Amino acid sequence: MVANQNEDRRYGCGPIKFSCTQRLNSIRWHVFWQCIFTFFDGFIVSGVVNVIIPALEKRYELSSSKSAIIVSANDFGAFVLLIFLGYFGERRHKPKLMGAGILLMAFGCLVFSLPQFIGEKYAYTISDSSKNGSDNLCSTRNTTSSCSSDVGEIKEYFKVYYALFIVGQMLLGIGAVPMFTIGLSYIDENCKQKLTSFYIGLTLCSDAVGVATGYIVGGSFLNVFVDVDKLDVANLPLTSSDPQWVGAWWIGFIIAVPAFILVAFPILGYPRRLPGAITIPGSGGGMIFGGYMVKRLNLKLRGIIYFCCISIGLAALLGPIFLSSCPSQPLAGVSTDYKVEIGTSLIAGCNNDCGCTTAGFEPICDQNKTVYFSPCHAGCTKAIITNGTKVRYFSFSQTITLRPRNHPRL
């Protein structure tokens, strides 16, 4: 009976349990793999996804409400599984459930990126601003399409892509639930009580680092053209500053697929209960600071409650800072009407024939401090650089005078 118990606590998958891999059979290594997972979870779910939403809206013509549904689908998927797993998961093999969840997240990343590989190439338009710079001026000349295929036919597939985004997000939410529920309880069951908060704080801190990394890396990928896998970008007539530009939103998900798979298999090798607990040195900030304080002050239940109340109270006192704001400038066609006619619409009589696009927000203001969506929407026909500087004034053919683009009031 003792031999069976020892065998059950050996590290490995199924019958494959090598002696050399038993060094991994400790809470220290488990927390290490769990930190790697939470890093990539924060990287994708809270980092990359939030960065690429504007690119998805432009590429697949999604409204703000649809993009909000895509983001919230992750939480909805987690909610579906959370209650059941929190109860029934305690009776199951926790590492196997965690590993299965991570593999499901890898599949979710693959599903989310599918529209890029099964869809047509991005159909952009080559306008005067694309050819001659980024001044976004008013021009009555026609634009030319970069693709001769039926754009209406392509748009029919956007509904399928939208569904894939939602399904992918739900799979990501469902897959993360085991690690953030029974995964944390697995740490609590297999380490000393005074170290539990430290390990959990370390795990959650990795998630925060992943979020920050996701914003940085995801933003850098948006400087790469979306169809870099389908065409030669060296001859691309667009630049990243062009309003028609769409970045490679899908690269982050392709990176996450093998990362999740590589983390899943070490997690699958852990037994129901570890043979012992090993402490690890380290310190951190933010969430990890809370775990350190619990350990340092040897806080019990009552002390932890007091500590949480004090932290929440400080947060509540500092919360009103977020209510501070600056007065907003009136935006023509949105919060105020154009001077030449009554009504709130970006397209008005003074710019109706200009061929303006709303793909990029490029504000300028006039002497009355009214902001226009772009020089094109203001009806500007020329950009004038004075004294060889970068200060650009725009000339208007009708009745208003505009300030320079980088005027400090904007």
PDB file of C-alpha atoms in Angstrom, residues 15-286:
ATOM      1  CA  PRO A  15       3.348   4.928 -16.948  1.00  0.00           C
ATOM      2  CA  ILE A  16       6.200   7.209 -18.052  1.00  0.00           C
ATOM      3  CA  LYS A  17       7.834   8.256 -14.774  1.00  0.00           C
ATOM      4  CA  PHE A  18      11.594   8.607 -15.072  1.00  0.00           C
ATOM      5  CA  SER A  19      13.827   9.001 -12.047  1.00  0.00           C
ATOM      6  CA  CYS A  20      15.608  11.977 -13.609  1.00  0.00           C
ATOM      7  CA  THR A  21      12.338  13.930 -13.835  1.00  0.00           C
ATOM      8  CA  GLN A  22      11.542  13.608 -10.134  1.00  0.00           C
ATOM      9  CA  ARG A  23      13.444  16.816  -9.479  1.00  0.00           C
ATOM     10  CA  LEU A  24      10.448  18.580 -10.978  1.00  0.00           C
ATOM     11  CA  ASN A  25       8.149  16.945  -8.438  1.00  0.00           C
ATOM     12  CA  SER A  26       8.035  19.872  -6.014  1.00  0.00           C
ATOM     13  CA  ILE A  27       5.838  22.850  -5.327  1.00  0.00           C
ATOM     14  CA  ARG A  28       8.669  25.127  -6.409  1.00  0.00           C
ATOM     15  CA  TRP A  29       8.677  23.756  -9.953  1.00  0.00           C
ATOM     16  CA  HIS A  30       4.904  23.616 -10.094  1.00  0.00           C
ATOM     17  CA  VAL A  31       4.686  27.308  -9.200  1.00  0.00           C
ATOM     18  CA  PHE A  32       7.303  27.993 -11.877  1.00  0.00           C
ATOM     19  CA  TRP A  33       5.177  26.357 -14.598  1.00  0.00           C
ATOM     20  CA  GLN A  34       2.065  28.015 -13.243  1.00  0.00           C
ATOM     21  CA  CYS A  35       3.788  31.401 -13.439  1.00  0.00           C
ATOM     22  CA  ILE A  36       4.725  30.722 -17.067  1.00  0.00           C
ATOM     23  CA  PHE A  37       1.090  29.918 -17.784  1.00  0.00           C
ATOM     24  CA  THR A  38      -0.309  32.998 -16.045  1.00  0.00           C
ATOM     25  CA  PHE A  39       2.239  35.116 -17.903  1.00  0.00           C
ATOM     26  CA  PHE A  40       0.980  33.941 -21.300  1.00  0.00           C
ATOM     27  CA  ASP A  41      -2.636  34.102 -20.119  1.00  0.00           C
ATOM     28  CA  GLY A  42      -2.212  37.772 -19.250  1.00  0.00           C
ATOM     29  CA  PHE A  43      -0.168  38.261 -22.425  1.00  0.00           C
ATOM     30  CA  ILE A  44      -3.017  37.095 -24.675  1.00  0.00           C
ATOM     31  CA  VAL A  45      -6.292  37.661 -22.812  1.00  0.00           C
ATOM     32  CA  SER A  46      -5.674  41.035 -21.187  1.00  0.00           C
ATOM     33  CA  GLY A  47      -2.790  42.329 -23.304  1.00  0.00           C
ATOM     34  CA  VAL A  48      -2.822  41.396 -26.981  1.00  0.00           C
ATOM     35  CA  VAL A  49      -6.619  41.150 -27.304  1.00  0.00           C
ATOM     36  CA  ASN A  50      -7.171  44.674 -26.003  1.00  0.00           C
ATOM     37  CA  VAL A  51      -4.462  46.092 -28.272  1.00  0.00           C
ATOM     38  CA  ILE A  52      -5.712  44.501 -31.500  1.00  0.00           C
ATOM     39  CA  ILE A  53      -9.406  45.409 -31.140  1.00  0.00           C
ATOM     40  CA  PRO A  54      -9.087  48.581 -33.295  1.00  0.00           C
ATOM     41  CA  ALA A  55      -7.329  46.531 -35.991  1.00  0.00           C
ATOM     42  CA  LEU A  56     -10.121  43.934 -35.939  1.00  0.00           C
ATOM     43  CA  GLU A  57     -12.766  46.656 -36.181  1.00  0.00           C
ATOM     44  CA  LYS A  58     -11.096  48.105 -39.258  1.00  0.00           C
ATOM     45  CA  ARG A  59     -10.197  44.793 -40.922  1.00  0.00           C
ATOM     46  CA  TYR A  60     -13.559  43.051 -40.447  1.00  0.00           C
ATOM     47  CA  GLU A  61     -15.804  46.120 -40.212  1.00  0.00           C
ATOM     48  CA  LEU A  62     -16.873  45.440 -36.641  1.00  0.00           C
ATOM     49  CA  SER A  63     -18.870  47.948 -34.647  1.00  0.00           C
ATOM     50  CA  SER A  64     -17.851  48.942 -31.133  1.00  0.00           C
ATOM     51  CA  SER A  65     -20.683  46.842 -29.679  1.00  0.00           C
ATOM     52  CA  LYS A  66     -19.491  43.745 -31.550  1.00  0.00           C
ATOM     53  CA  SER A  67     -15.901  44.226 -30.445  1.00  0.00           C
ATOM     54  CA  ALA A  68     -17.129  44.612 -26.858  1.00  0.00           C
ATOM     55  CA  ILE A  69     -18.938  41.276 -27.176  1.00  0.00           C
ATOM     56  CA  ILE A  70     -15.708  39.673 -28.404  1.00  0.00           C
ATOM     57  CA  VAL A  71     -13.836  40.925 -25.351  1.00  0.00           C
ATOM     58  CA  SER A  72     -16.576  39.925 -22.887  1.00  0.00           C
ATOM     59  CA  ALA A  73     -16.921  36.437 -24.435  1.00  0.00           C
ATOM     60  CA  ASN A  74     -13.852  35.424 -22.441  1.00  0.00           C
ATOM     61  CA  ASP A  75     -15.555  36.201 -19.133  1.00  0.00           C
ATOM     62  CA  PHE A  76     -18.769  34.545 -20.273  1.00  0.00           C
ATOM     63  CA  GLY A  77     -16.905  31.334 -21.110  1.00  0.00           C
ATOM     64  CA  ALA A  78     -15.210  31.390 -17.720  1.00  0.00           C
ATOM     65  CA  PHE A  79     -18.535  31.956 -15.955  1.00  0.00           C
ATOM     66  CA  VAL A  80     -20.070  28.891 -17.616  1.00  0.00           C
ATOM     67  CA  LEU A  81     -17.432  26.583 -16.136  1.00  0.00           C
ATOM     68  CA  LEU A  82     -16.477  28.411 -12.960  1.00  0.00           C
ATOM     69  CA  ILE A  83     -19.277  27.247 -10.653  1.00  0.00           C
ATOM     70  CA  PHE A  84     -19.157  23.602 -11.696  1.00  0.00           C
ATOM     71  CA  LEU A  85     -15.389  23.273 -11.669  1.00  0.00           C
ATOM     72  CA  GLY A  86     -15.030  25.022  -8.334  1.00  0.00           C
ATOM     73  CA  TYR A  87     -17.121  22.267  -6.734  1.00  0.00           C
ATOM     74  CA  PHE A  88     -16.489  19.113  -8.743  1.00  0.00           C
ATOM     75  CA  GLY A  89     -12.846  19.919  -9.501  1.00  0.00           C
ATOM     76  CA  GLU A  90     -11.845  19.323  -5.901  1.00  0.00           C
ATOM     77  CA  ARG A  91     -12.627  15.623  -6.335  1.00  0.00           C
ATOM     78  CA  ARG A  92     -10.694  15.174  -9.559  1.00  0.00           C
ATOM     79  CA  HIS A  93      -7.035  15.009 -10.545  1.00  0.00           C
ATOM     80  CA  LYS A  94      -6.194  18.727 -10.419  1.00  0.00           C
ATOM     81  CA  PRO A  95      -3.002  18.766 -12.553  1.00  0.00           C
ATOM     82  CA  LYS A  96      -4.762  16.850 -15.334  1.00  0.00           C
ATOM     83  CA  LEU A  97      -7.640  19.324 -15.324  1.00  0.00           C
ATOM     84  CA  MET A  98      -5.190  22.216 -15.384  1.00  0.00           C
ATOM     85  CA  GLY A  99      -3.221  20.697 -18.256  1.00  0.00           C
ATOM     86  CA  ALA A 100      -6.397  20.031 -20.229  1.00  0.00           C
ATOM     87  CA  GLY A 101      -7.459  23.639 -19.720  1.00  0.00           C
ATOM     88  CA  ILE A 102      -4.126  24.928 -21.017  1.00  0.00           C
ATOM     89  CA  LEU A 103      -4.400  22.748 -24.133  1.00  0.00           C
ATOM     90  CA  LEU A 104      -7.906  24.128 -24.637  1.00  0.00           C
ATOM     91  CA  MET A 105      -6.476  27.643 -24.513  1.00  0.00           C
ATOM     92  CA  ALA A 106      -3.954  26.706 -27.204  1.00  0.00           C
ATOM     93  CA  PHE A 107      -6.851  25.535 -29.358  1.00  0.00           C
ATOM     94  CA  GLY A 108      -8.729  28.763 -28.577  1.00  0.00           C
ATOM     95  CA  CYS A 109      -5.778  30.841 -29.825  1.00  0.00           C
ATOM     96  CA  LEU A 110      -5.761  28.797 -33.020  1.00  0.00           C
ATOM     97  CA  VAL A 111      -9.504  29.334 -33.534  1.00  0.00           C
ATOM     98  CA  PHE A 112      -9.188  33.079 -32.900  1.00  0.00           C
ATOM     99  CA  SER A 113      -6.461  33.424 -35.544  1.00  0.00           C
ATOM    100  CA  LEU A 114      -8.278  31.321 -38.191  1.00  0.00           C
ATOM    101  CA  PRO A 115      -9.896  34.283 -40.030  1.00  0.00           C
ATOM    102  CA  GLN A 116      -6.454  35.432 -41.103  1.00  0.00           C
ATOM    103  CA  PHE A 117      -5.650  32.099 -42.777  1.00  0.00           C
ATOM    104  CA  ILE A 118      -9.023  31.137 -44.266  1.00  0.00           C
ATOM    105  CA  GLY A 119     -10.034  34.626 -45.379  1.00  0.00           C
ATOM    106  CA  GLU A 120      -9.200  36.742 -48.397  1.00  0.00           C
ATOM    107  CA  LYS A 121      -6.445  39.326 -48.497  1.00  0.00           C
ATOM    108  CA  TYR A 122      -7.183  42.705 -46.979  1.00  0.00           C
ATOM    109  CA  ALA A 123      -8.829  44.977 -49.590  1.00  0.00           C
ATOM    110  CA  TYR A 124      -7.584  48.515 -48.989  1.00  0.00           C
ATOM    111  CA  THR A 125      -7.934  51.611 -51.165  1.00  0.00           C
ATOM    112  CA  ILE A 126      -5.104  53.680 -52.592  1.00  0.00           C
ATOM    113  CA  SER A 127      -5.972  57.334 -52.127  1.00  0.00           C
ATOM    114  CA  ASP A 128      -4.046  60.565 -52.549  1.00  0.00           C
ATOM    115  CA  SER A 129      -3.068  60.460 -48.895  1.00  0.00           C
ATOM    116  CA  SER A 130      -1.617  56.982 -49.407  1.00  0.00           C
ATOM    117  CA  LYS A 131       0.459  58.106 -52.392  1.00  0.00           C
ATOM    118  CA  ASN A 132       1.531  61.590 -51.408  1.00  0.00           C
ATOM    119  CA  GLY A 133       1.764  61.510 -47.631  1.00  0.00           C
ATOM    120  CA  SER A 134      -0.468  61.554 -44.581  1.00  0.00           C
ATOM    121  CA  ASP A 135      -1.975  65.064 -44.771  1.00  0.00           C
ATOM    122  CA  ASN A 136      -5.426  63.553 -45.405  1.00  0.00           C
ATOM    123  CA  LEU A 137      -6.608  66.445 -47.570  1.00  0.00           C
ATOM    124  CA  CYS A 138      -9.841  67.015 -49.432  1.00  0.00           C
ATOM    125  CA  SER A 139      -9.762  65.592 -52.974  1.00  0.00           C
ATOM    126  CA  THR A 140     -12.621  65.004 -55.388  1.00  0.00           C
ATOM    127  CA  ARG A 141     -10.622  62.512 -57.460  1.00  0.00           C
ATOM    128  CA  ASN A 142     -11.750  58.922 -57.307  1.00  0.00           C
ATOM    129  CA  THR A 143      -9.888  56.353 -55.259  1.00  0.00           C
ATOM    130  CA  THR A 144      -8.845  53.018 -56.689  1.00  0.00           C
ATOM    131  CA  SER A 145      -9.384  49.671 -55.041  1.00  0.00           C
ATOM    132  CA  SER A 146      -6.426  47.374 -54.423  1.00  0.00           C
ATOM    133  CA  CYS A 147      -8.534  44.313 -55.092  1.00  0.00           C
ATOM    134  CA  SER A 148     -10.883  43.582 -57.969  1.00  0.00           C
ATOM    135  CA  SER A 149     -12.900  40.934 -56.139  1.00  0.00           C
ATOM    136  CA  ASP A 150     -16.440  41.528 -54.982  1.00  0.00           C
ATOM    137  CA  VAL A 151     -16.122  43.278 -51.639  1.00  0.00           C
ATOM    138  CA  GLY A 152     -19.773  42.588 -50.806  1.00  0.00           C
ATOM    139  CA  GLU A 153     -19.114  38.877 -51.154  1.00  0.00           C
ATOM    140  CA  ILE A 154     -16.173  39.071 -48.782  1.00  0.00           C
ATOM    141  CA  LYS A 155     -18.279  40.892 -46.191  1.00  0.00           C
ATOM    142  CA  GLU A 156     -20.622  37.902 -45.988  1.00  0.00           C
ATOM    143  CA  TYR A 157     -17.769  35.914 -44.488  1.00  0.00           C
ATOM    144  CA  PHE A 158     -17.207  38.541 -41.821  1.00  0.00           C
ATOM    145  CA  LYS A 159     -20.113  37.071 -39.864  1.00  0.00           C
ATOM    146  CA  VAL A 160     -18.322  33.711 -39.756  1.00  0.00           C
ATOM    147  CA  TYR A 161     -15.097  35.382 -38.661  1.00  0.00           C
ATOM    148  CA  TYR A 162     -16.982  37.261 -35.962  1.00  0.00           C
ATOM    149  CA  ALA A 163     -18.320  33.943 -34.645  1.00  0.00           C
ATOM    150  CA  LEU A 164     -14.799  32.481 -34.658  1.00  0.00           C
ATOM    151  CA  PHE A 165     -13.550  35.402 -32.575  1.00  0.00           C
ATOM    152  CA  ILE A 166     -16.286  34.793 -30.003  1.00  0.00           C
ATOM    153  CA  VAL A 167     -15.684  31.022 -29.888  1.00  0.00           C
ATOM    154  CA  GLY A 168     -11.942  31.537 -29.556  1.00  0.00           C
ATOM    155  CA  GLN A 169     -12.415  33.963 -26.686  1.00  0.00           C
ATOM    156  CA  MET A 170     -14.822  31.607 -24.915  1.00  0.00           C
ATOM    157  CA  LEU A 171     -12.318  28.745 -25.208  1.00  0.00           C
ATOM    158  CA  LEU A 172      -9.640  30.984 -23.730  1.00  0.00           C
ATOM    159  CA  GLY A 173     -11.930  31.823 -20.816  1.00  0.00           C
ATOM    160  CA  ILE A 174     -12.943  28.205 -20.196  1.00  0.00           C
ATOM    161  CA  GLY A 175      -9.365  26.961 -20.411  1.00  0.00           C
ATOM    162  CA  ALA A 176      -8.079  29.454 -17.850  1.00  0.00           C
ATOM    163  CA  VAL A 177     -10.634  28.534 -15.176  1.00  0.00           C
ATOM    164  CA  PRO A 178      -8.899  25.367 -13.851  1.00  0.00           C
ATOM    165  CA  MET A 179      -5.600  27.145 -13.250  1.00  0.00           C
ATOM    166  CA  PHE A 180      -7.156  30.094 -11.428  1.00  0.00           C
ATOM    167  CA  THR A 181      -9.450  27.957  -9.244  1.00  0.00           C
ATOM    168  CA  ILE A 182      -8.200  24.468  -8.463  1.00  0.00           C
ATOM    169  CA  GLY A 183      -4.686  25.533  -9.468  1.00  0.00           C
ATOM    170  CA  LEU A 184      -4.518  27.960  -6.568  1.00  0.00           C
ATOM    171  CA  SER A 185      -6.027  25.400  -4.199  1.00  0.00           C
ATOM    172  CA  TYR A 186      -3.400  22.883  -5.398  1.00  0.00           C
ATOM    173  CA  ILE A 187      -0.710  25.289  -4.211  1.00  0.00           C
ATOM    174  CA  ASP A 188      -2.487  25.709  -0.884  1.00  0.00           C
ATOM    175  CA  GLU A 189      -2.691  21.936  -0.370  1.00  0.00           C
ATOM    176  CA  ASN A 190       0.953  21.215  -1.138  1.00  0.00           C
ATOM    177  CA  CYS A 191       2.964  23.870   0.666  1.00  0.00           C
ATOM    178  CA  LYS A 192       3.365  25.256   4.149  1.00  0.00           C
ATOM    179  CA  GLN A 193       0.573  27.530   5.277  1.00  0.00           C
ATOM    180  CA  LYS A 194       2.804  30.567   5.715  1.00  0.00           C
ATOM    181  CA  LEU A 195       4.076  30.224   2.124  1.00  0.00           C
ATOM    182  CA  THR A 196       0.692  29.877   0.413  1.00  0.00           C
ATOM    183  CA  SER A 197       0.040  33.594   0.032  1.00  0.00           C
ATOM    184  CA  PHE A 198       3.580  34.150  -1.233  1.00  0.00           C
ATOM    185  CA  TYR A 199       3.271  31.537  -3.984  1.00  0.00           C
ATOM    186  CA  ILE A 200      -0.180  32.730  -5.015  1.00  0.00           C
ATOM    187  CA  GLY A 201       1.040  36.330  -5.076  1.00  0.00           C
ATOM    188  CA  LEU A 202       3.963  35.279  -7.260  1.00  0.00           C
ATOM    189  CA  THR A 203       1.576  33.541  -9.657  1.00  0.00           C
ATOM    190  CA  LEU A 204      -0.750  36.529  -9.948  1.00  0.00           C
ATOM    191  CA  CYS A 205       2.196  38.883 -10.324  1.00  0.00           C
ATOM    192  CA  SER A 206       3.281  36.901 -13.402  1.00  0.00           C
ATOM    193  CA  ASP A 207      -0.150  37.534 -14.875  1.00  0.00           C
ATOM    194  CA  ALA A 208       0.294  41.290 -14.432  1.00  0.00           C
ATOM    195  CA  VAL A 209       3.726  41.163 -16.079  1.00  0.00           C
ATOM    196  CA  GLY A 210       2.182  39.228 -18.971  1.00  0.00           C
ATOM    197  CA  VAL A 211      -0.463  41.921 -19.459  1.00  0.00           C
ATOM    198  CA  ALA A 212       2.169  44.653 -19.722  1.00  0.00           C
ATOM    199  CA  THR A 213       4.236  42.543 -22.114  1.00  0.00           C
ATOM    200  CA  GLY A 214       1.151  41.824 -24.221  1.00  0.00           C
ATOM    201  CA  TYR A 215       0.470  45.523 -24.683  1.00  0.00           C
ATOM    202  CA  ILE A 216       4.062  46.203 -25.744  1.00  0.00           C
ATOM    203  CA  VAL A 217       4.541  43.195 -28.022  1.00  0.00           C
ATOM    204  CA  GLY A 218       1.013  43.352 -29.442  1.00  0.00           C
ATOM    205  CA  GLY A 219       1.490  47.018 -30.281  1.00  0.00           C
ATOM    206  CA  SER A 220       4.771  46.304 -32.059  1.00  0.00           C
ATOM    207  CA  PHE A 221       3.096  43.612 -34.181  1.00  0.00           C
ATOM    208  CA  LEU A 222       0.602  46.207 -35.394  1.00  0.00           C
ATOM    209  CA  ASN A 223       3.486  47.895 -37.202  1.00  0.00           C
ATOM    210  CA  VAL A 224       3.696  44.790 -39.409  1.00  0.00           C
ATOM    211  CA  PHE A 225       1.186  44.621 -42.270  1.00  0.00           C
ATOM    212  CA  VAL A 226      -1.705  42.225 -41.646  1.00  0.00           C
ATOM    213  CA  ASP A 227      -1.091  40.130 -44.791  1.00  0.00           C
ATOM    214  CA  VAL A 228       2.653  39.753 -44.335  1.00  0.00           C
ATOM    215  CA  ASP A 229       2.111  36.003 -44.788  1.00  0.00           C
ATOM    216  CA  LYS A 230       0.324  36.431 -48.126  1.00  0.00           C
ATOM    217  CA  LEU A 231       2.188  39.105 -50.088  1.00  0.00           C
ATOM    218  CA  ASP A 232       5.491  40.916 -50.483  1.00  0.00           C
ATOM    219  CA  VAL A 233       5.272  43.910 -48.168  1.00  0.00           C
ATOM    220  CA  ALA A 234       8.362  45.478 -49.772  1.00  0.00           C
ATOM    221  CA  ASN A 235       6.191  46.762 -52.622  1.00  0.00           C
ATOM    222  CA  LEU A 236       3.277  47.757 -50.401  1.00  0.00           C
ATOM    223  CA  PRO A 237       1.939  51.252 -51.235  1.00  0.00           C
ATOM    224  CA  LEU A 238       0.820  51.774 -47.618  1.00  0.00           C
ATOM    225  CA  THR A 239       2.763  52.784 -44.525  1.00  0.00           C
ATOM    226  CA  SER A 240       1.885  52.263 -40.877  1.00  0.00           C
ATOM    227  CA  SER A 241       0.807  55.919 -40.645  1.00  0.00           C
ATOM    228  CA  ASP A 242      -1.751  55.527 -43.433  1.00  0.00           C
ATOM    229  CA  PRO A 243      -5.414  55.482 -42.306  1.00  0.00           C
ATOM    230  CA  GLN A 244      -5.959  52.297 -44.350  1.00  0.00           C
ATOM    231  CA  TRP A 245      -3.189  50.400 -42.542  1.00  0.00           C
ATOM    232  CA  VAL A 246      -4.101  47.262 -40.594  1.00  0.00           C
ATOM    233  CA  GLY A 247      -1.444  45.588 -38.461  1.00  0.00           C
ATOM    234  CA  ALA A 248      -0.691  41.897 -38.015  1.00  0.00           C
ATOM    235  CA  TRP A 249      -3.110  41.297 -35.133  1.00  0.00           C
ATOM    236  CA  TRP A 250      -2.790  37.498 -35.380  1.00  0.00           C
ATOM    237  CA  ILE A 251       0.938  37.004 -34.679  1.00  0.00           C
ATOM    238  CA  GLY A 252       0.542  37.095 -30.895  1.00  0.00           C
ATOM    239  CA  PHE A 253      -1.931  34.202 -31.001  1.00  0.00           C
ATOM    240  CA  ILE A 254       0.384  32.109 -33.164  1.00  0.00           C
ATOM    241  CA  ILE A 255       3.155  32.641 -30.603  1.00  0.00           C
ATOM    242  CA  ALA A 256       0.851  31.648 -27.742  1.00  0.00           C
ATOM    243  CA  VAL A 257      -0.217  28.313 -29.293  1.00  0.00           C
ATOM    244  CA  PRO A 258       3.149  26.491 -28.882  1.00  0.00           C
ATOM    245  CA  ALA A 259       3.778  28.322 -25.595  1.00  0.00           C
ATOM    246  CA  PHE A 260       0.585  26.935 -24.039  1.00  0.00           C
ATOM    247  CA  ILE A 261       1.309  23.449 -25.389  1.00  0.00           C
ATOM    248  CA  LEU A 262       4.835  23.453 -23.952  1.00  0.00           C
ATOM    249  CA  VAL A 263       3.495  24.497 -20.534  1.00  0.00           C
ATOM    250  CA  ALA A 264       0.610  21.998 -20.537  1.00  0.00           C
ATOM    251  CA  PHE A 265       2.713  18.831 -20.622  1.00  0.00           C
ATOM    252  CA  PRO A 266       4.868  19.613 -17.543  1.00  0.00           C
ATOM    253  CA  ILE A 267       1.667  20.448 -15.622  1.00  0.00           C
ATOM    254  CA  LEU A 268       0.075  17.137 -16.681  1.00  0.00           C
ATOM    255  CA  GLY A 269       2.947  15.243 -15.059  1.00  0.00           C
ATOM    256  CA  TYR A 270       2.217  16.284 -11.477  1.00  0.00           C
ATOM    257  CA  PRO A 271       0.484  13.860  -9.079  1.00  0.00           C
ATOM    258  CA  ARG A 272      -2.668  14.528  -7.074  1.00  0.00           C
ATOM    259  CA  ARG A 273      -0.543  15.532  -4.105  1.00  0.00           C
ATOM    260  CA  LEU A 274       3.136  16.423  -4.015  1.00  0.00           C
ATOM    261  CA  PRO A 275       5.515  14.477  -1.769  1.00  0.00           C
ATOM    262  CA  GLY A 276       6.733  17.616   0.035  1.00  0.00           C
ATOM    263  CA  ALA A 277       7.013  21.379   0.081  1.00  0.00           C
ATOM    264  CA  ILE A 278      10.079  23.439  -0.867  1.00  0.00           C
ATOM    265  CA  THR A 279      10.438  27.149  -0.222  1.00  0.00           C
ATOM    266  CA  ILE A 280      11.684  29.558  -2.862  1.00  0.00           C
ATOM    267  CA  PRO A 281      13.350  32.920  -2.284  1.00  0.00           C
ATOM    268  CA  GLY A 282      12.193  36.091  -3.979  1.00  0.00           C
ATOM    269  CA  SER A 283      10.319  39.335  -3.589  1.00  0.00           C
ATOM    270  CA  GLY A 284       8.112  41.510  -5.748  1.00  0.00           C
ATOM    271  CA  GLY A 285       5.608  44.307  -5.777  1.00  0.00           C
ATOM    272  CA  GLY A 286       1.920  44.800  -6.290  1.00  0.00           C
TER     273      GLY A 286
END
